């Protein structure tokens, strides 16, 4: 008998003969199962303890790693964080019509085909026309995302030349993407002016030289400055840029389509795209999901000649929008143009829901969950008011009052994990050992699923604790 425990490990072919393997292969495919078995075997071999594991143990370990891989798939979740435009959860939830358009575009679709003439068509001609109308701009184009729009505009309009930016606007967008690096990657040279808290028009004027291509004004979309601060209004920058023969490019990131009227109260301090265009910005840039509540997209709007230079730049192909995004974007733009976006676009209707309506729903859910867990569980489920933000690098400092279901008296980490294991997973947040299910970001039709998930998760956490 061999005394080395490793020799007692089963072989892959032994394991393939095991009764449970057929089901695993059916679910994950032969290659993935073989890889997982080899990894599990290897783990047993290299484990410090050198404990020989039986076939069942190795197959179990392979199964859980296969299930773990599945959990990394992009899958539908319920966003109960209270942050409507949550970048980690895919920002804006698309409208029904936009989802249907995406589903339609998954097959062969007229993405670059003109159905009238039967000839090759332009991928972005129609969406660009809709964007231009919406922004009241002479021309526009659409690309993959806001950062791509910025890179393309700087590369096409300022490569090899200087771009002037206020020191108060050298922002980090998130995920450690920083404006100075983006400008550098676009082949332009950044010229910083002013100070962190104050930049006036003379600071810009003094920095303009023979090699200056543009002033880039960047909206502080994800942070606030308060106190002894001053920056230069767009109108003054337009004046300066015109008289100096350079461009004024305005990166709004987020914001509003148009100020006034029936605009979103939650975003009422955000700058409006149409205002920037009307003030004379040569180019305005923004993000399609932040500003329109649509799919990820980047928008460049402005004069026909400059937009054309962006379209013709080689990076335009690199920053191209995908057909699925495009399908959703066209529908979302039409909803804005028809004036029905506040009802049709989920991000806008979620942000507009009155706090009282959220409070009524939270109370219903809390009562229902309490009734269903009463006998078995010690958790206390109540409703309460909350304060959240728009999110996604939009409207910093704008506090939205809403309502949440609060679960106390239970291991908060364990409950949050159990909620993430539900189908669909429910993503809440934890504050002071309380699991908070914030309804600001939950559409009403998901209340039943939230209730079910809470009951199930609370009972499973309580059952796993020895009484
Ligand atoms: C968010 C943002 C961007 C980037 O937009 P994405 O669509 O996220 O790529 C660029 N500039 C500003 C000011 C932003 O807020």
Short mmCIF file of C-alpha atoms and ligand atoms in Angstrom, two decimals:
data_model
loop_
_atom_site.label_atom_id
_atom_site.label_comp_id
_atom_site.label_asym_id
_atom_site.label_seq_id
_atom_site.Cartn_x
_atom_site.Cartn_y
_atom_site.Cartn_z
CA UNK A 1 0.00 0.00 0.00
CA UNK A 2 1.25 3.45 -0.93
CA UNK A 3 1.75 5.65 2.11
CA UNK A 4 1.56 8.96 0.15
CA UNK A 5 -2.04 10.20 0.55
CA UNK A 6 -1.81 11.90 -2.86
CA UNK A 7 -1.70 8.49 -4.49
CA UNK A 8 -5.15 7.78 -3.08
CA UNK A 9 -6.68 10.70 -4.98
CA UNK A 10 -9.15 9.60 -7.65
CA UNK A 11 -8.26 10.03 -11.33
CA UNK A 12 -10.24 12.26 -13.66
CA UNK A 13 -11.55 9.23 -15.55
CA UNK A 14 -12.74 7.68 -12.27
CA UNK A 15 -14.66 10.84 -11.54
CA UNK A 16 -16.16 11.04 -15.01
CA UNK A 17 -17.74 7.67 -14.33
CA UNK A 18 -19.49 9.07 -11.25
CA UNK A 19 -23.29 9.21 -11.37
CA UNK A 20 -23.52 12.94 -10.63
CA UNK A 21 -21.22 14.02 -13.42
CA UNK A 22 -23.76 13.68 -16.22
CA UNK A 23 -25.93 16.42 -14.75
CA UNK A 24 -22.96 18.77 -14.32
CA UNK A 25 -21.85 18.22 -17.92
CA UNK A 26 -25.40 18.89 -19.08
CA UNK A 27 -25.44 22.22 -17.21
CA UNK A 28 -21.93 23.55 -17.82
CA UNK A 29 -20.45 21.59 -20.73
CA UNK A 30 -17.78 18.88 -20.76
CA UNK A 31 -14.77 21.19 -21.09
CA UNK A 32 -15.74 23.38 -18.15
CA UNK A 33 -16.50 20.35 -15.97
CA UNK A 34 -13.16 18.69 -16.85
CA UNK A 35 -11.31 21.94 -16.06
CA UNK A 36 -13.15 22.28 -12.74
CA UNK A 37 -12.41 18.65 -11.81
CA UNK A 38 -8.70 19.08 -12.60
CA UNK A 39 -8.61 22.30 -10.53
CA UNK A 40 -10.36 20.58 -7.62
CA UNK A 41 -7.94 17.63 -7.83
CA UNK A 42 -4.98 19.98 -7.99
CA UNK A 43 -6.29 21.80 -4.93
CA UNK A 44 -6.46 18.50 -3.03
CA UNK A 45 -2.93 17.61 -4.11
CA UNK A 46 -1.42 20.92 -3.06
CA UNK A 47 -3.49 21.35 0.12
CA UNK A 48 -1.11 21.65 3.05
CA UNK A 49 -2.95 18.93 4.95
CA UNK A 50 -2.64 16.48 2.05
CA UNK A 51 -5.92 14.99 3.17
CA UNK A 52 -7.09 12.64 0.44
CA UNK A 53 -10.59 13.63 -0.59
CA UNK A 54 -13.18 11.19 -1.76
CA UNK A 55 -14.73 11.39 -5.22
CA UNK A 56 -17.88 13.04 -3.83
CA UNK A 57 -15.84 15.72 -2.10
CA UNK A 58 -13.90 16.57 -5.25
CA UNK A 59 -17.05 16.66 -7.36
CA UNK A 60 -18.72 18.94 -4.78
CA UNK A 61 -15.78 21.29 -4.89
CA UNK A 62 -15.89 21.31 -8.72
CA UNK A 63 -19.63 21.98 -8.62
CA UNK A 64 -19.31 24.96 -6.31
CA UNK A 65 -16.59 26.51 -8.44
CA UNK A 66 -18.78 26.04 -11.54
CA UNK A 67 -21.70 27.67 -9.70
CA UNK A 68 -19.40 30.47 -8.56
CA UNK A 69 -18.43 31.15 -12.18
CA UNK A 70 -22.12 31.32 -13.09
CA UNK A 71 -22.69 33.90 -10.33
CA UNK A 72 -20.26 36.19 -12.14
CA UNK A 73 -22.53 36.37 -15.19
CA UNK A 74 -24.15 39.73 -15.81
CA UNK A 75 -27.64 39.03 -14.49
CA UNK A 76 -30.77 40.94 -13.63
CA UNK A 77 -30.83 42.28 -10.06
CA UNK A 78 -33.21 44.40 -8.02
CA UNK A 79 -31.51 47.69 -7.21
CA UNK A 80 -32.59 48.51 -3.66
CA UNK A 81 -29.57 50.73 -2.93
CA UNK A 82 -31.66 53.88 -3.37
CA UNK A 83 -29.17 55.14 -5.97
CA UNK A 84 -31.12 55.27 -9.23
CA UNK A 85 -28.11 55.70 -11.54
CA UNK A 86 -25.85 53.17 -9.81
CA UNK A 87 -22.77 52.72 -12.01
CA UNK A 88 -22.00 49.28 -10.51
CA UNK A 89 -25.56 48.15 -11.28
CA UNK A 90 -25.55 49.36 -14.88
CA UNK A 91 -26.79 52.95 -14.38
CA UNK A 92 -30.15 53.64 -16.05
CA UNK A 93 -32.77 50.86 -16.25
CA UNK A 94 -34.18 50.96 -19.80
CA UNK A 95 -37.83 51.56 -20.61
CA UNK A 96 -40.03 48.74 -21.91
CA UNK A 97 -39.89 50.16 -25.42
CA UNK A 98 -36.09 50.49 -25.30
CA UNK A 99 -35.79 46.88 -24.07
CA UNK A 100 -38.00 45.69 -26.91
CA UNK A 101 -35.84 47.61 -29.40
CA UNK A 102 -32.71 45.96 -27.99
CA UNK A 103 -34.30 42.51 -28.30
CA UNK A 104 -35.23 43.29 -31.92
CA UNK A 105 -31.72 44.44 -32.76
CA UNK A 106 -30.08 41.26 -31.47
CA UNK A 107 -30.82 39.50 -34.77
CA UNK A 108 -30.03 40.83 -38.24
CA UNK A 109 -31.07 44.49 -38.06
CA UNK A 110 -30.93 47.59 -40.24
CA UNK A 111 -28.07 49.08 -38.22
CA UNK A 112 -26.11 50.20 -41.28
CA UNK A 113 -28.64 49.47 -43.98
CA UNK A 114 -31.07 51.86 -45.63
CA UNK A 115 -34.39 50.07 -46.04
CA UNK A 116 -35.69 52.70 -48.51
CA UNK A 117 -32.86 52.56 -51.03
CA UNK A 118 -31.51 49.10 -50.25
CA UNK A 119 -28.03 50.59 -50.00
CA UNK A 120 -25.55 50.88 -47.17
CA UNK A 121 -26.79 53.30 -44.52
CA UNK A 122 -25.16 55.32 -41.77
CA UNK A 123 -25.12 53.73 -38.31
CA UNK A 124 -25.64 56.95 -36.39
CA UNK A 125 -27.36 59.31 -38.85
CA UNK A 126 -30.83 58.96 -37.34
CA UNK A 127 -29.82 59.04 -33.66
CA UNK A 128 -27.55 62.01 -34.37
CA UNK A 129 -30.44 63.88 -35.96
CA UNK A 130 -32.63 63.15 -32.92
CA UNK A 131 -29.87 64.29 -30.53
CA UNK A 132 -29.37 67.51 -32.46
CA UNK A 133 -33.09 68.26 -32.27
CA UNK A 134 -33.19 67.50 -28.57
CA UNK A 135 -30.14 69.67 -27.79
CA UNK A 136 -31.23 72.40 -30.22
CA UNK A 137 -27.77 72.07 -31.76
CA UNK A 138 -26.94 72.34 -35.48
CA UNK A 139 -25.38 68.87 -35.56
CA UNK A 140 -24.46 65.90 -33.36
CA UNK A 141 -22.95 62.45 -33.31
CA UNK A 142 -23.10 59.52 -30.90
CA UNK A 143 -20.34 57.20 -29.66
CA UNK A 144 -19.84 54.43 -27.12
CA UNK A 145 -19.82 56.47 -23.89
CA UNK A 146 -19.14 59.90 -22.43
CA UNK A 147 -15.43 59.32 -21.93
CA UNK A 148 -15.10 58.15 -25.55
CA UNK A 149 -16.90 61.31 -26.70
CA UNK A 150 -14.38 63.42 -24.79
CA UNK A 151 -11.36 61.52 -26.14
CA UNK A 152 -12.69 61.76 -29.70
CA UNK A 153 -13.50 65.47 -29.49
CA UNK A 154 -10.11 66.37 -28.01
CA UNK A 155 -8.25 64.13 -30.48
CA UNK A 156 -10.16 65.47 -33.49
CA UNK A 157 -10.07 69.14 -32.50
CA UNK A 158 -6.90 69.63 -30.45
CA UNK A 159 -4.31 66.86 -31.04
CA UNK A 160 -0.78 68.24 -30.96
CA UNK A 161 -2.07 71.50 -29.50
CA UNK A 162 -3.01 72.94 -26.13
CA UNK A 163 -6.23 72.49 -24.16
CA UNK A 164 -6.90 74.96 -21.33
CA UNK A 165 -8.74 73.62 -18.25
CA UNK A 166 -9.43 75.24 -14.88
CA UNK A 167 -7.63 73.64 -11.93
CA UNK A 168 -11.05 73.44 -10.26
CA UNK A 169 -12.31 71.14 -13.03
CA UNK A 170 -9.54 68.54 -13.35
CA UNK A 171 -11.91 65.83 -12.23
CA UNK A 172 -11.71 62.11 -11.76
CA UNK A 173 -14.78 60.62 -13.43
CA UNK A 174 -14.69 57.40 -11.39
CA UNK A 175 -12.95 54.05 -11.72
CA UNK A 176 -9.80 56.25 -11.55
CA UNK A 177 -10.30 57.79 -15.01
CA UNK A 178 -8.88 61.26 -14.72
CA UNK A 179 -9.31 64.21 -17.01
CA UNK A 180 -5.58 65.06 -17.35
CA UNK A 181 -4.88 61.47 -18.46
CA UNK A 182 -7.75 61.51 -20.96
CA UNK A 183 -6.44 64.72 -22.52
CA UNK A 184 -2.93 63.27 -22.65
CA UNK A 185 -4.20 60.06 -24.26
CA UNK A 186 -5.97 62.17 -26.90
CA UNK A 187 -2.63 63.64 -27.96
CA UNK A 188 -3.24 67.16 -26.68
CA UNK A 189 -1.27 69.11 -24.06
CA UNK A 190 -3.12 70.16 -20.92
CA UNK A 191 -2.63 73.74 -19.75
CA UNK A 192 -3.96 74.23 -16.22
CA UNK A 193 -5.20 77.65 -15.18
CA UNK A 194 -6.53 79.28 -12.01
CA UNK A 195 -6.64 77.62 -8.63
CA UNK A 196 -8.60 74.78 -7.11
CA UNK A 197 -11.32 77.07 -5.82
CA UNK A 198 -11.24 80.09 -8.14
CA UNK A 199 -10.62 80.56 -11.83
CA UNK A 200 -11.55 83.82 -13.55
CA UNK A 201 -11.67 84.85 -17.18
CA UNK A 202 -8.28 86.58 -16.98
CA UNK A 203 -6.66 83.30 -15.95
CA UNK A 204 -7.95 81.77 -19.18
CA UNK A 205 -6.98 84.84 -21.25
CA UNK A 206 -3.39 84.80 -19.96
CA UNK A 207 -2.96 81.14 -20.94
CA UNK A 208 -4.04 81.54 -24.58
CA UNK A 209 -1.13 81.34 -26.99
CA UNK A 210 -0.46 80.58 -30.66
CA UNK A 211 -0.75 76.84 -30.03
CA UNK A 212 -4.00 76.90 -28.06
CA UNK A 213 -6.78 74.87 -29.67
CA UNK A 214 -9.54 75.03 -27.10
CA UNK A 215 -10.85 75.93 -23.70
CA UNK A 216 -12.40 72.85 -22.15
CA UNK A 217 -15.04 73.56 -19.51
CA UNK A 218 -15.81 70.47 -17.42
CA UNK A 219 -18.93 70.19 -15.30
CA UNK A 220 -18.22 69.13 -11.71
CA UNK A 221 -20.79 66.41 -12.06
CA UNK A 222 -19.73 64.27 -9.12
CA UNK A 223 -18.62 66.71 -6.43
CA UNK A 224 -19.43 70.12 -5.00
CA UNK A 225 -17.31 73.12 -4.12
CA UNK A 226 -18.59 75.45 -1.44
CA UNK A 227 -17.14 78.47 0.35
CA UNK A 228 -14.72 80.93 -1.26
CA UNK A 229 -15.23 79.70 -4.81
CA UNK A 230 -15.71 81.31 -8.21
CA UNK A 231 -15.65 80.10 -11.76
CA UNK A 232 -16.21 81.72 -15.10
CA UNK A 233 -19.68 81.53 -16.65
CA UNK A 234 -19.98 79.86 -20.05
CA UNK A 235 -21.03 83.13 -21.73
CA UNK A 236 -17.74 84.85 -20.73
CA UNK A 237 -15.72 81.86 -21.95
CA UNK A 238 -17.60 81.88 -25.27
CA UNK A 239 -16.78 85.56 -25.71
CA UNK A 240 -13.11 84.97 -24.94
CA UNK A 241 -12.83 81.90 -27.17
CA UNK A 242 -14.49 83.70 -30.12
CA UNK A 243 -12.30 86.79 -29.84
CA UNK A 244 -9.18 84.60 -29.58
CA UNK A 245 -10.09 82.31 -32.49
CA UNK A 246 -10.14 79.16 -30.35
CA UNK A 247 -12.88 76.64 -29.52
CA UNK A 248 -15.01 76.32 -26.44
CA UNK A 249 -15.85 72.71 -25.61
CA UNK A 250 -18.19 71.99 -22.69
CA UNK A 251 -18.12 68.54 -21.10
CA UNK A 252 -21.36 68.39 -19.15
CA UNK A 253 -21.19 64.68 -18.30
CA UNK A 254 -24.61 64.70 -16.74
CA UNK A 255 -27.19 67.45 -16.51
CA UNK A 256 -30.47 68.26 -18.13
CA UNK A 257 -31.75 68.37 -21.65
CA UNK A 258 -33.36 71.72 -21.05
CA UNK A 259 -33.86 73.94 -18.01
CA UNK A 260 -37.32 74.98 -16.91
CA UNK A 261 -40.70 73.57 -17.82
CA UNK A 262 -41.57 70.18 -16.42
CA UNK A 263 -37.97 69.25 -15.70
CA UNK A 264 -36.88 66.89 -13.06
CA UNK A 265 -36.93 68.63 -9.69
CA UNK A 266 -34.16 66.31 -8.50
CA UNK A 267 -31.83 67.67 -11.14
CA UNK A 268 -32.88 71.29 -11.07
CA UNK A 269 -29.42 72.59 -10.21
CA UNK A 270 -27.77 70.70 -13.06
CA UNK A 271 -26.74 72.61 -16.16
CA UNK A 272 -28.86 72.23 -19.27
CA UNK A 273 -27.41 71.07 -22.58
CA UNK A 274 -29.60 73.39 -24.62
CA UNK A 275 -28.53 76.36 -22.46
CA UNK A 276 -24.87 75.61 -23.11
CA UNK A 277 -25.53 75.31 -26.86
CA UNK A 278 -27.56 78.54 -26.82
CA UNK A 279 -24.79 80.31 -24.89
CA UNK A 280 -22.48 79.55 -27.81
CA UNK A 281 -20.45 76.47 -26.83
CA UNK A 282 -18.89 75.11 -30.03
CA UNK A 283 -19.19 71.54 -28.80
CA UNK A 284 -21.17 70.04 -25.90
CA UNK A 285 -20.41 66.54 -24.62
CA UNK A 286 -22.48 64.35 -22.32
CA UNK A 287 -23.28 60.84 -21.24
CA UNK A 288 -26.36 59.09 -22.65
CA UNK A 289 -27.18 57.06 -19.57
CA UNK A 290 -26.64 59.84 -17.04
CA UNK A 291 -28.45 62.56 -18.89
CA UNK A 292 -31.12 60.74 -20.89
CA UNK A 293 -31.73 57.73 -18.65
CA UNK A 294 -30.91 55.65 -21.71
CA UNK A 295 -28.23 53.08 -22.54
CA UNK A 296 -24.52 53.76 -22.15
CA UNK A 297 -23.66 56.29 -24.87
CA UNK A 298 -21.60 59.40 -25.48
CA UNK A 299 -22.96 62.45 -27.24
CA UNK A 300 -21.10 65.16 -29.12
CA UNK A 301 -23.31 68.06 -30.19
CA UNK A 302 -22.28 71.32 -31.84
CA UNK A 303 -21.52 73.01 -35.12
CA UNK A 304 -21.74 70.96 -38.31
CA UNK A 305 -18.10 71.49 -39.28
CA UNK A 306 -16.67 70.45 -35.89
CA UNK A 307 -18.99 67.47 -35.50
CA UNK A 308 -17.96 66.36 -38.99
CA UNK A 309 -14.28 66.52 -37.97
CA UNK A 310 -15.09 64.24 -35.03
CA UNK A 311 -16.98 61.81 -37.28
CA UNK A 312 -14.10 61.62 -39.77
CA UNK A 313 -11.36 61.07 -37.18
CA UNK A 314 -9.93 57.50 -37.13
CA UNK A 315 -10.88 57.20 -33.45
CA UNK A 316 -14.55 57.53 -34.47
CA UNK A 317 -14.40 53.88 -35.55
CA UNK A 318 -12.66 52.92 -32.31
CA UNK A 319 -15.30 54.65 -30.20
CA UNK A 320 -18.24 53.32 -32.26
CA UNK A 321 -21.55 52.66 -30.54
CA UNK A 322 -22.82 49.07 -30.52
CA UNK A 323 -26.08 48.18 -32.30
CA UNK A 324 -27.85 47.17 -29.08
CA UNK A 325 -26.99 50.48 -27.42
CA UNK A 326 -28.03 52.29 -30.55
CA UNK A 327 -31.44 50.60 -30.66
CA UNK A 328 -32.13 51.60 -27.05
CA UNK A 329 -30.76 55.10 -27.57
CA UNK A 330 -33.01 55.84 -30.56
CA UNK A 331 -36.13 54.85 -28.61
CA UNK A 332 -35.05 56.83 -25.52
CA UNK A 333 -34.38 59.91 -27.65
CA UNK A 334 -37.83 59.61 -29.24
CA UNK A 335 -39.40 59.41 -25.77
CA UNK A 336 -37.64 62.64 -24.80
CA UNK A 337 -38.63 64.35 -28.05
CA UNK A 338 -42.29 63.30 -27.66
CA UNK A 339 -42.31 64.74 -24.15
CA UNK A 340 -43.24 61.41 -22.55
CA UNK A 341 -39.83 60.67 -21.01
CA UNK A 342 -40.83 61.57 -17.46
CA UNK A 343 -43.36 58.73 -17.55
CA UNK A 344 -41.66 56.33 -19.97
CA UNK A 345 -38.01 56.49 -18.92
CA UNK A 346 -37.68 54.55 -15.63
CA UNK A 347 -34.77 56.60 -14.25
CA UNK A 348 -36.82 59.77 -14.57
CA UNK A 349 -39.99 58.29 -13.08
CA UNK A 350 -38.02 56.75 -10.19
CA UNK A 351 -36.37 60.09 -9.41
CA UNK A 352 -39.73 61.85 -9.54
CA UNK A 353 -41.66 59.46 -7.27
CA UNK A 354 -43.01 61.46 -4.29
CA UNK A 355 -41.59 60.42 -0.91
CA UNK A 356 -45.12 59.76 0.38
CA UNK A 357 -45.73 57.13 -2.31
CA UNK A 358 -42.46 55.41 -1.39
CA UNK A 359 -43.37 55.55 2.32
CA UNK A 360 -46.73 53.86 1.67
CA UNK A 361 -45.04 51.04 -0.29
CA UNK A 362 -42.30 50.58 2.33
CA UNK A 363 -44.91 50.31 5.06
CA UNK A 364 -46.91 47.68 3.10
CA UNK A 365 -43.79 45.59 2.52
CA UNK A 366 -42.70 45.84 6.17
CA UNK A 367 -46.15 44.76 7.42
CA UNK A 368 -46.30 41.87 4.94
CA UNK A 369 -42.79 40.61 5.76
CA UNK A 370 -43.43 40.90 9.50
CA UNK A 371 -46.64 38.88 9.17
CA UNK A 372 -44.87 36.14 7.23
CA UNK A 373 -41.82 35.75 9.48
CA UNK A 374 -43.53 36.39 12.82
CA UNK A 375 -43.44 32.98 14.42
CA UNK A 376 -39.97 31.94 13.36
CA UNK A 377 -37.73 34.98 13.24
CA UNK A 378 -36.36 37.51 15.68
CA UNK A 379 -35.71 40.19 13.04
CA UNK A 380 -37.53 43.51 13.31
CA UNK A 381 -38.77 44.77 9.96
CA UNK A 382 -39.99 48.37 9.85
CA UNK A 383 -40.32 51.19 7.35
CA UNK A 384 -38.61 54.55 7.61
CA UNK A 385 -37.56 57.57 5.61
CA UNK A 386 -34.19 57.76 3.82
CA UNK A 387 -32.00 60.24 2.05
CA UNK A 388 -30.19 59.27 -1.13
CA UNK A 389 -28.46 60.76 -4.15
CA UNK A 390 -29.10 60.54 -7.87
CA UNK A 391 -25.81 58.68 -8.41
CA UNK A 392 -23.81 57.82 -11.50
CA UNK A 393 -21.85 61.06 -11.25
CA UNK A 394 -24.93 63.27 -11.46
CA UNK A 395 -26.31 66.07 -9.27
CA UNK A 396 -23.83 65.80 -6.38
CA UNK A 397 -25.19 67.07 -3.09
CA UNK A 398 -28.78 66.86 -4.31
CA UNK A 399 -30.51 64.94 -1.52
CA UNK A 400 -33.63 62.94 -2.39
CA UNK A 401 -35.95 62.05 0.47
CA UNK A 402 -37.44 58.59 0.10
CA UNK A 403 -38.41 55.54 2.09
CA UNK A 404 -36.97 52.13 2.91
CA UNK A 405 -37.69 48.83 4.56
CA UNK A 406 -35.26 48.40 7.49
CA UNK A 407 -34.28 44.99 8.85
CA UNK A 408 -32.73 45.09 12.32
CA UNK A 409 -32.04 42.51 15.02
CA UNK A 410 -30.44 40.12 12.54
CA UNK A 411 -26.85 39.59 11.31
CA UNK A 412 -26.82 42.35 8.65
CA UNK A 413 -23.93 40.90 6.62
CA UNK A 414 -25.57 37.47 6.51
CA UNK A 415 -28.95 38.91 5.52
CA UNK A 416 -27.42 41.07 2.76
CA UNK A 417 -25.60 37.98 1.44
CA UNK A 418 -28.81 35.91 1.54
CA UNK A 419 -30.59 38.67 -0.41
CA UNK A 420 -27.83 38.53 -3.03
CA UNK A 421 -28.45 34.78 -3.44
CA UNK A 422 -32.13 35.31 -4.33
CA UNK A 423 -33.47 35.09 -7.88
CA UNK A 424 -33.26 37.88 -8.85
CA UNK A 425 -30.66 39.03 -6.33
CA UNK A 426 -31.77 42.00 -4.21
CA UNK A 427 -29.01 44.56 -3.58
CA UNK A 428 -29.60 46.73 -0.53
CA UNK A 429 -27.20 48.57 1.72
CA UNK A 430 -26.12 48.23 5.34
CA UNK A 431 -26.21 51.19 7.71
CA UNK A 432 -25.42 50.80 11.42
CA UNK A 433 -26.01 47.02 11.33
CA UNK A 434 -29.42 47.48 9.69
CA UNK A 435 -30.13 46.15 6.20
CA UNK A 436 -31.79 48.99 4.30
CA UNK A 437 -33.95 48.15 1.27
CA UNK A 438 -34.37 51.59 -0.26
CA UNK A 439 -37.38 51.92 -2.56
CA UNK A 440 -36.19 55.10 -4.33
CA UNK A 441 -34.55 52.86 -6.94
CA UNK A 442 -37.17 50.07 -6.96
CA UNK A 443 -40.02 50.23 -9.50
CA UNK A 444 -43.41 49.35 -7.88
CA UNK A 445 -43.84 46.18 -9.94
CA UNK A 446 -40.85 44.69 -8.07
CA UNK A 447 -42.39 45.12 -4.59
CA UNK A 448 -43.77 41.56 -4.56
CA UNK A 449 -40.35 40.12 -5.47
CA UNK A 450 -38.69 42.26 -2.77
CA UNK A 451 -41.21 41.02 -0.18
CA UNK A 452 -40.66 37.38 -1.16
CA UNK A 453 -36.87 37.80 -1.11
CA UNK A 454 -36.93 39.43 2.34
CA UNK A 455 -39.10 36.71 3.86
CA UNK A 456 -37.02 33.94 2.34
CA UNK A 457 -33.68 35.52 3.27
CA UNK A 458 -34.65 36.37 6.86
CA UNK A 459 -35.96 32.85 7.45
CA UNK A 460 -32.85 31.27 5.93
CA UNK A 461 -30.49 33.42 8.05
CA UNK A 462 -32.49 32.63 11.22
CA UNK A 463 -32.61 28.90 10.37
CA UNK A 464 -28.83 28.74 10.00
CA UNK A 465 -28.27 30.08 13.52
CA UNK A 466 -28.52 27.43 16.23
CA UNK A 467 -31.25 28.62 18.62
C1 LIG B 1 -19.54 60.76 -16.33
C2 LIG B 1 -18.73 61.81 -16.96
C3 LIG B 1 -17.95 61.51 -18.07
C4 LIG B 1 -17.86 60.11 -18.63
O1 LIG B 1 -19.05 59.62 -19.11
P1 LIG B 1 -19.26 58.02 -19.24
O2 LIG B 1 -20.51 57.89 -20.02
O3 LIG B 1 -19.34 57.49 -17.85
O4 LIG B 1 -18.07 57.50 -19.97
C5 LIG B 1 -17.21 62.52 -18.62
N1 LIG B 1 -17.22 63.77 -18.11
C6 LIG B 1 -17.98 64.10 -17.05
C7 LIG B 1 -17.97 65.50 -16.55
C8 LIG B 1 -18.76 63.13 -16.44
O5 LIG B 1 -19.52 63.44 -15.38
#
